Coordinates of C-alpha atoms (C1' of nucleotides) in Angstrom, one line a residue:
Chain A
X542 CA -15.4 -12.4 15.7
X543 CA -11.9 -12.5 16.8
X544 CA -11.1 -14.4 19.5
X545 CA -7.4 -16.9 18.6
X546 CA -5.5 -13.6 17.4
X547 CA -5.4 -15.2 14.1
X548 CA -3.0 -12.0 12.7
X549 CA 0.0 -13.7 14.3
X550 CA -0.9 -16.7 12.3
X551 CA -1.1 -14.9 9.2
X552 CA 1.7 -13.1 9.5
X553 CA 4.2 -15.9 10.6
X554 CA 3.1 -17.2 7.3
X555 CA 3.7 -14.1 5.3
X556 CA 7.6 -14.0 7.0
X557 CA 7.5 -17.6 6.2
X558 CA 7.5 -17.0 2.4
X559 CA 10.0 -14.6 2.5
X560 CA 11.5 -12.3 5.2
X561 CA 9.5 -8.9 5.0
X562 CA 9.3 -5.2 6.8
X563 CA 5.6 -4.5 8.3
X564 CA 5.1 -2.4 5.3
X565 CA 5.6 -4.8 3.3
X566 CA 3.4 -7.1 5.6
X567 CA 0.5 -4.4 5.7
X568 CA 0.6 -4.4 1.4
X569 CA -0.1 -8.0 1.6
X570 CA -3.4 -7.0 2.7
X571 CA -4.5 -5.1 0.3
X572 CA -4.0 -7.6 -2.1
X573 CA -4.7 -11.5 -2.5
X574 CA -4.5 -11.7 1.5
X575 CA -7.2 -9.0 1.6
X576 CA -9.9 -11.3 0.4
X577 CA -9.9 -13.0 3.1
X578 CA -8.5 -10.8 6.0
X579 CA -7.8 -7.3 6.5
X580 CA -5.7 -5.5 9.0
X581 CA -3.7 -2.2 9.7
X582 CA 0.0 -0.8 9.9
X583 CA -1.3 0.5 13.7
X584 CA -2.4 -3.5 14.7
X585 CA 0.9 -5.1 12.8
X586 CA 3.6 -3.0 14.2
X587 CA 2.6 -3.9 18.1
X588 CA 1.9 -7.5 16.6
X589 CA 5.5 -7.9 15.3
X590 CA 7.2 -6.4 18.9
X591 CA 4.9 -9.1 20.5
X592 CA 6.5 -12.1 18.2
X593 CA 9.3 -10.9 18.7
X594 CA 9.3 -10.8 22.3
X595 CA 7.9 -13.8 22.1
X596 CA 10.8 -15.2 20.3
X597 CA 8.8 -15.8 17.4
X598 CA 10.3 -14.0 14.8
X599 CA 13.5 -11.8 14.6
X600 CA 14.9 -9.0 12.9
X601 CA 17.5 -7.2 10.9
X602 CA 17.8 -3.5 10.7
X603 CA 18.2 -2.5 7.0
X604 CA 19.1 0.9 5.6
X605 CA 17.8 2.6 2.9
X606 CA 19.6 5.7 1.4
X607 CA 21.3 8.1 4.3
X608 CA 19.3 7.0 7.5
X609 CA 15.8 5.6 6.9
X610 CA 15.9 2.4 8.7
X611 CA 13.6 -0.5 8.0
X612 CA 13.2 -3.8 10.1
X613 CA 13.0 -6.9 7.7
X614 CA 11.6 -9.7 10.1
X615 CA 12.3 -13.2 9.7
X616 CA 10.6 -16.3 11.6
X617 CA 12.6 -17.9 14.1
X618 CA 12.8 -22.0 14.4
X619 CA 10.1 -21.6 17.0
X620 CA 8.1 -19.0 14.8
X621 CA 7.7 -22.1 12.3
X622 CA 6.9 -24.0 14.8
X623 CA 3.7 -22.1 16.2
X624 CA 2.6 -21.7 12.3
X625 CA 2.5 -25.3 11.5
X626 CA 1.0 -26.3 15.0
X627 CA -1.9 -23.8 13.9
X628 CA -2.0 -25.4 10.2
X629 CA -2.5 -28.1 11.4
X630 CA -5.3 -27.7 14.4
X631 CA -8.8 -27.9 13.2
X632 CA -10.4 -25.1 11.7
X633 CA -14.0 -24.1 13.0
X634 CA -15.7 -23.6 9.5
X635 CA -16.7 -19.9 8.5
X636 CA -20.3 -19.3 9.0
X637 CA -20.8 -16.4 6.6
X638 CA -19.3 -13.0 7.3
X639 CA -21.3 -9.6 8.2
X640 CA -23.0 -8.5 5.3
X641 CA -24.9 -4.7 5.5
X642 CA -26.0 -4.7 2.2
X643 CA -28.1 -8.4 2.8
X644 CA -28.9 -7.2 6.3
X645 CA -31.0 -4.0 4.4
X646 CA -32.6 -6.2 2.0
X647 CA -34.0 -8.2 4.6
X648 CA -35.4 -5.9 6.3
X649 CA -37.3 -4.4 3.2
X650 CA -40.5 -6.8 3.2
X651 CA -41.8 -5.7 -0.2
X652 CA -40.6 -6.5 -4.0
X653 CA -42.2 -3.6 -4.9
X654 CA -40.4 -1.5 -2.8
X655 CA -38.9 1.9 -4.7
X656 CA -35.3 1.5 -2.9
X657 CA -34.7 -2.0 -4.2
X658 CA -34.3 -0.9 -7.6
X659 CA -31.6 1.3 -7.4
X660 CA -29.9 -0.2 -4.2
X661 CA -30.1 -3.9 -6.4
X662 CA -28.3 -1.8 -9.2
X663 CA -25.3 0.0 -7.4
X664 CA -24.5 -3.5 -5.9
X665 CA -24.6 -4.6 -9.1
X666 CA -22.4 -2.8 -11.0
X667 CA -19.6 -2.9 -8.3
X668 CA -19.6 -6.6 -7.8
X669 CA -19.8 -7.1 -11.2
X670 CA -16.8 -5.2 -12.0
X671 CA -15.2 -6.5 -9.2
X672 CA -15.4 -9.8 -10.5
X673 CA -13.5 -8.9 -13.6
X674 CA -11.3 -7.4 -11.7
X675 CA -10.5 -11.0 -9.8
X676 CA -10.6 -13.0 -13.3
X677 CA -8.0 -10.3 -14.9
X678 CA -5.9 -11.5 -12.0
X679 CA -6.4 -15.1 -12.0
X680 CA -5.9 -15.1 -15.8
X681 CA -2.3 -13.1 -15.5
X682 CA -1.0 -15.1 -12.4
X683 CA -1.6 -18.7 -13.4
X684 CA -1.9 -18.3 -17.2
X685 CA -2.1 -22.3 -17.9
X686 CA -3.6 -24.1 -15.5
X687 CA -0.2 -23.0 -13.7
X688 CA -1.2 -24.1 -10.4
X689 CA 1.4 -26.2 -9.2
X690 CA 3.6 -23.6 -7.6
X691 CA 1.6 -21.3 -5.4
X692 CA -1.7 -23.8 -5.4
X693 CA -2.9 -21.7 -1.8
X694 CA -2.1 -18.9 -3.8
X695 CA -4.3 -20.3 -7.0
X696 CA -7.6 -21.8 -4.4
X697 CA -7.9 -18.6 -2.6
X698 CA -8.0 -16.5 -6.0
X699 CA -10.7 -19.3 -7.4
X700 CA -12.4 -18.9 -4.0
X701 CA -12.5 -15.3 -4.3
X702 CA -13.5 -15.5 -7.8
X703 CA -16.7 -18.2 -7.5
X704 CA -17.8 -15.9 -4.5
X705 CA -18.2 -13.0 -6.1
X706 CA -19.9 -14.8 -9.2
X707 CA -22.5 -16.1 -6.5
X708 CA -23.1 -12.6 -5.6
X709 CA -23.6 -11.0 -8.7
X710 CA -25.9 -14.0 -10.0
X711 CA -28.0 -13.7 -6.4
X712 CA -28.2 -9.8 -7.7
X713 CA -29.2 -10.4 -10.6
X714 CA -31.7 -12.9 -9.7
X715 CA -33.1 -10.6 -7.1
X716 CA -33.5 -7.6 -9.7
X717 CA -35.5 -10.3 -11.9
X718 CA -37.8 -10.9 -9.2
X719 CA -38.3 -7.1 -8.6
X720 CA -41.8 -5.3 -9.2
X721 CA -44.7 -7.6 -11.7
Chain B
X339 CA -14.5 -4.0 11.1
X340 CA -17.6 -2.5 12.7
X341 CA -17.5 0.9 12.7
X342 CA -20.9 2.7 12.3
X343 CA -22.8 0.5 14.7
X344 CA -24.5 -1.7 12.4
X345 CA -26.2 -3.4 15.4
X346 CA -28.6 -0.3 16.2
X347 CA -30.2 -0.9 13.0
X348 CA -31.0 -4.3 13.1
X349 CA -32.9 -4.1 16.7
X350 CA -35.3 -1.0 15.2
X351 CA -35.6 -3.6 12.0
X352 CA -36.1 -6.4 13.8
X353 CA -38.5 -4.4 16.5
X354 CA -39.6 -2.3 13.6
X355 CA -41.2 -5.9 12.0
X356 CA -42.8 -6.5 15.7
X357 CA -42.4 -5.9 19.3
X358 CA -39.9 -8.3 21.1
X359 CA -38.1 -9.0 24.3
X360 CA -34.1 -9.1 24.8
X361 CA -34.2 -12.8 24.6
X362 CA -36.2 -13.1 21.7
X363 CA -33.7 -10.5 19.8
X364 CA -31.1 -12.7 21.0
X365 CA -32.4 -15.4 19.1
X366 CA -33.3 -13.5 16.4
X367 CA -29.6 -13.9 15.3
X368 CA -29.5 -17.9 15.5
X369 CA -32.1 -17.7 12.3
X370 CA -32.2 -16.4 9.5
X371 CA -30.5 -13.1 10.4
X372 CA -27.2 -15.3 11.7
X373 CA -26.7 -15.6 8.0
X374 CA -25.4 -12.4 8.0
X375 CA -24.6 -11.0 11.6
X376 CA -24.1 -12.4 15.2
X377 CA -24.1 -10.6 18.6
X378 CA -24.4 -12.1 21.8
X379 CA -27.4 -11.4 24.5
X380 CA -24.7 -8.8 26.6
X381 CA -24.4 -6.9 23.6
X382 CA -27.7 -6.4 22.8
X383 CA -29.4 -5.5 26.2
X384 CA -27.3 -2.6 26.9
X385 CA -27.5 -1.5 22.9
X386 CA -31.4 -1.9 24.0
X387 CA -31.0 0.5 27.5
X388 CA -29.3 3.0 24.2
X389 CA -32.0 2.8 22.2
X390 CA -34.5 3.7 24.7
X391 CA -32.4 6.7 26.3
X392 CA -32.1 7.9 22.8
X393 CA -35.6 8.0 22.2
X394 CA -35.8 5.3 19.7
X395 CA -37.7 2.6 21.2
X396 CA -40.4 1.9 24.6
X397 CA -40.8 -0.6 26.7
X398 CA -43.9 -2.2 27.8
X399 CA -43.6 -4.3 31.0
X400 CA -44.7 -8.1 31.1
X401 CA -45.2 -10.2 33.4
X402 CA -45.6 -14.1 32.8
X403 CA -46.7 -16.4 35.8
X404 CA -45.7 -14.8 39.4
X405 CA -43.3 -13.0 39.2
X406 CA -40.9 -13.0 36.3
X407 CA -40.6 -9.8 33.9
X408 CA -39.9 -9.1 30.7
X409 CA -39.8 -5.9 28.9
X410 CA -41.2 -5.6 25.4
X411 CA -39.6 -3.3 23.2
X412 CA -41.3 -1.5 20.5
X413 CA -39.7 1.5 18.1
X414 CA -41.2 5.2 18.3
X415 CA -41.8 7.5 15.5
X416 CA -38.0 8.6 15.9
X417 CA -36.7 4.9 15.6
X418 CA -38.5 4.3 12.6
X419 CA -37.2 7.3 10.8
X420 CA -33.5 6.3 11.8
X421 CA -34.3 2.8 10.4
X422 CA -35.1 4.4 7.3
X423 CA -32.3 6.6 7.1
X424 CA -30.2 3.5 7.6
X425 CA -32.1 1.7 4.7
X426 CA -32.0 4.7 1.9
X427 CA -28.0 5.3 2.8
X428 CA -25.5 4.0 0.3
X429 CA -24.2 1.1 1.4
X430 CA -20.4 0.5 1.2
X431 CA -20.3 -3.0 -0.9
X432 CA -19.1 -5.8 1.0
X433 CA -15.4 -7.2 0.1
X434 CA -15.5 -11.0 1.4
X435 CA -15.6 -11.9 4.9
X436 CA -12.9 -13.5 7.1
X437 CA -12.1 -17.2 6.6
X438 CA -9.7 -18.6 8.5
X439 CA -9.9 -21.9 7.0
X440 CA -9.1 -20.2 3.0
X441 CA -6.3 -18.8 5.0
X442 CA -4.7 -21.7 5.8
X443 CA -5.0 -22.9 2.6
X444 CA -3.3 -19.7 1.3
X445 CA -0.3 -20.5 3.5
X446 CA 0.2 -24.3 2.2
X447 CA 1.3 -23.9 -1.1
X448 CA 2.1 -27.4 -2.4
X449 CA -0.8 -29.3 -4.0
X450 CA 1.0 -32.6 -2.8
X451 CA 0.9 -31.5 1.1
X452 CA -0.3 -34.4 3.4
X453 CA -2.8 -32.7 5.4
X454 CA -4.7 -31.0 2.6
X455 CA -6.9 -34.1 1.8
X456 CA -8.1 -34.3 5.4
X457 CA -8.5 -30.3 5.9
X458 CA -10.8 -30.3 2.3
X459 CA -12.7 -32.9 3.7
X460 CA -13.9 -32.0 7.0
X461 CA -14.8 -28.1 5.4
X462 CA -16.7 -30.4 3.0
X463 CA -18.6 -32.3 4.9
X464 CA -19.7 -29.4 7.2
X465 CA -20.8 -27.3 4.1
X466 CA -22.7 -29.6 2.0
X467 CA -24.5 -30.5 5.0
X468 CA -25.4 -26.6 5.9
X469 CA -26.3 -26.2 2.4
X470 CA -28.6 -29.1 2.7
X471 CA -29.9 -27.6 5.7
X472 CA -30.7 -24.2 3.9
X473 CA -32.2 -25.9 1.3
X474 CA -34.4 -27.5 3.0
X475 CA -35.6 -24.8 4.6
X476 CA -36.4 -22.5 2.0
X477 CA -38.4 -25.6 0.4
X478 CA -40.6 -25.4 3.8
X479 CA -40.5 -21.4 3.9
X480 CA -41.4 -20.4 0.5
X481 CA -43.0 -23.7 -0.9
X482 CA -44.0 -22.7 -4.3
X483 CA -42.3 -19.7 -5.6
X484 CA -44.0 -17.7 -2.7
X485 CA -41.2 -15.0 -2.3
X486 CA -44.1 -12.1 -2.8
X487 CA -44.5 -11.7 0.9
X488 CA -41.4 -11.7 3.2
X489 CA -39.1 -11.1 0.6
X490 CA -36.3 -9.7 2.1
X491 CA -36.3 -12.9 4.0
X492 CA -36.6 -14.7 0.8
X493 CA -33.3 -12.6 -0.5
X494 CA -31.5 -13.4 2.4
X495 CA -32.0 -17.2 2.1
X496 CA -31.5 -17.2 -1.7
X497 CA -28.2 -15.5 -0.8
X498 CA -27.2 -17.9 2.0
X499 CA -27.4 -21.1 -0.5
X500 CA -26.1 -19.1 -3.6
X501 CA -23.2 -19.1 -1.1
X502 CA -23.0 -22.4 0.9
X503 CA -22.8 -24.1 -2.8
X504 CA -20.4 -21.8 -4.4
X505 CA -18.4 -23.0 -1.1
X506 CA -19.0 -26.5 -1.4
X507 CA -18.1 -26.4 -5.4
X508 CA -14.6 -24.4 -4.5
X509 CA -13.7 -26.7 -2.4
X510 CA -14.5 -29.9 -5.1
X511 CA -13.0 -27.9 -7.6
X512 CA -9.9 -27.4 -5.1
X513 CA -10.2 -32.0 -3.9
X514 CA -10.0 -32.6 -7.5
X515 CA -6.7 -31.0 -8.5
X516 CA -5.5 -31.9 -5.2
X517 CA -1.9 -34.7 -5.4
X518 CA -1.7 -36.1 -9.0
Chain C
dT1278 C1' -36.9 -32.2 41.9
dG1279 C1' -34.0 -31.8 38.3
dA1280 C1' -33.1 -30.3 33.8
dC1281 C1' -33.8 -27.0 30.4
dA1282 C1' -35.6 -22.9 28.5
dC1283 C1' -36.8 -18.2 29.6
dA1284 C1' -35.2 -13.8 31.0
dT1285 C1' -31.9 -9.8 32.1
dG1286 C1' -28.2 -7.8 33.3
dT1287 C1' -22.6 -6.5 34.2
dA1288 C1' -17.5 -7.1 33.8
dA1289 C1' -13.2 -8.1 31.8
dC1290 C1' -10.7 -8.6 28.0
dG1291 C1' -9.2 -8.8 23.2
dT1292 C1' -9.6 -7.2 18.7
dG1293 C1' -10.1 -3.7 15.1
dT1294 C1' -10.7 1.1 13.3
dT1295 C1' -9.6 5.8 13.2
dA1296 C1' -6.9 9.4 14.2
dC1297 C1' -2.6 11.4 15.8
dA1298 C1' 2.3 11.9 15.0
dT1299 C1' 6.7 12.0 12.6
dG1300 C1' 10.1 11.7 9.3
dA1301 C1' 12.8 10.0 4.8
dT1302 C1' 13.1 8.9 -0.1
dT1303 C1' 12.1 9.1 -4.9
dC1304 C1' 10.5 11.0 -9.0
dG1305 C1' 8.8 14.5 -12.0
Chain D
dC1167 C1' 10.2 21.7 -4.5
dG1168 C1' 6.1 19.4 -4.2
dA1169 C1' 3.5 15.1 -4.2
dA1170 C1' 3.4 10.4 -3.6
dT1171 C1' 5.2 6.6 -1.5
dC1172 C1' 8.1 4.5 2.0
dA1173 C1' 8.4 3.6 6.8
dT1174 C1' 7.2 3.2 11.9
dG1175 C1' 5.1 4.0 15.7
dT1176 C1' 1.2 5.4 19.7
dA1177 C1' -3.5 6.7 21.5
dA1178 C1' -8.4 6.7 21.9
dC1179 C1' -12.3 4.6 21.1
dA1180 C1' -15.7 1.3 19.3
dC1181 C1' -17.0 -3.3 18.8
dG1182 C1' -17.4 -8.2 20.0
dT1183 C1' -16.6 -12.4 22.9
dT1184 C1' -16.4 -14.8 27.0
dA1185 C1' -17.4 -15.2 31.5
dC1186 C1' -19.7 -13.9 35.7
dA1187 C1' -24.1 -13.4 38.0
dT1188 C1' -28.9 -14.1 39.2
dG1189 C1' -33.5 -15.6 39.2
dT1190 C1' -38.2 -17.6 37.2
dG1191 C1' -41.2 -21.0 34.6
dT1192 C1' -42.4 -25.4 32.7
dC1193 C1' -42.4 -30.1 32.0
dA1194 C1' -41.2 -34.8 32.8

DNA sequence: TGACACATGTAACGTGTTACATGATTCG
DNA sequence: CGAATCATGTAACACGTTACATGTGTCA
């Protein structure tokens, strides 16, 4: 799995939007980013001291109220740098992530199997509405074919989108091919 | 990402299905089951060393020509019943893998960028040609509709292409509204 | 006899998850 | 004033990859 540290990448490209705090950073993960990577406040924070160290990225100490302090990072020159460099290196294609759920099925060698029924169904229903859920989104961010501005923004979404459709049509396939 | 030590529960599957040696477990995970997980041959013999201590599996000793040993693992009563305690739990659905490539793609946000065209095409060339390649062997696997035995494997296959081509059509979906 | 597949292990390191720990601000 | 959210960190542990290490069997 990971091997390049490809969290640095992502977020020099987060900062490269727009400056950010590693709250702010650790939202983005929860939602379009999410789809496609996941990550946590406790493996961010160290990952921002390391980029800055590393002269990567800098920040400014921001106050909100009487004395909470926040630090809003920006990339540095060099911070830019190191993100195009990895834009721009080949990418070693994705070869299908872990999957538990397809790992069970496989191992159940029967159609007629009693689990398959209700396991098929739970799967179901949570893809299923999961897809909406990515279509409700697609539909209020790029209402018109808006995909101009934010087109990385508008393929990950339709990536997101035609994946899940593929899963919830292999369900429903499989349940149609249950018992006889 | 791991957490519950999914890897456990493939070896008592995969041993569950027939007795095997560390190498051919190892191997296990270039076919079929790659789809859907990977682990290296220094993961599994020590998980294997577990197993046994636990209870879970035996070892019968081989020996092929002179000299050379090889230790064939099968599951005990007590493996199999974690197996299927594993296989009746719920399963916690799975919410998209990790693809650094749709990343990227995420961080380029101009339609008109330079070094989309080239990126799209290398990720195309390598998936239609893996989906070709899964095609081709479910055609030789299950020949005509023959998903009643095996059918976990059958599942997993379906999946894979159901997949590889919702890949392939993202990214001619994304080729087409590419400059303009 | 050399290359390649078979066969089994350990060690070092990096990444990722969970838990621990603390405190401020905002809103009802 | 209590709950939810904002905000930032550290520690312990589990998981995964790469590299190190060694030796046998088979086939051309």
């Amino acid at each position: 799995m990971a091997k390049r540290n490809i969290l640095q990448f992502i977020i020099l490209g987060l900062l490269n939007q727009q400056a950010r705090t590693g709250y702010e950073l650790t939202k983005a993960f929860d939602s379009d980013i999410g789809e496609f990577w996941s990550a946590q406040h406790s493996q961010i924070y160290p990952q921002l001291q390391r980029l800055e160290a590393d002269g990567q990225i800098t920040h400014s100490d921001e106050v909100t109220g009487e004395k909470l302090n926040r630090k809003r990072y920006a990339v540095t020159p060099a911070g830019a740098a190191a993100l195009n460099d990895w834009l721009a290196a080949d990418t070693e294609p994705t070869i299908g992530g872990r999957d538990e759920f397809a790992l069970k099925l496989y191992f159940i060698q029967s159609p007629a199997d009693p689990r398959l029924q209700h396991m098929l169904a739970v799967q179901q229903e949570f893809h299923t509405e999961r897809c909406a859920h990515l279509q409700a989104q697609m539909a209020a961010k790029f209402p018109e074919g808006q995909r101009a501005d934010n087109f990385g923004h508008y393929l990950v979404l339709d990536h997101a989108i035609r994946r899940e459709t593929a899963y919830v049509e292999w369900l429903a396939a499989a349940v149609k091919q249950l018992a006889r």
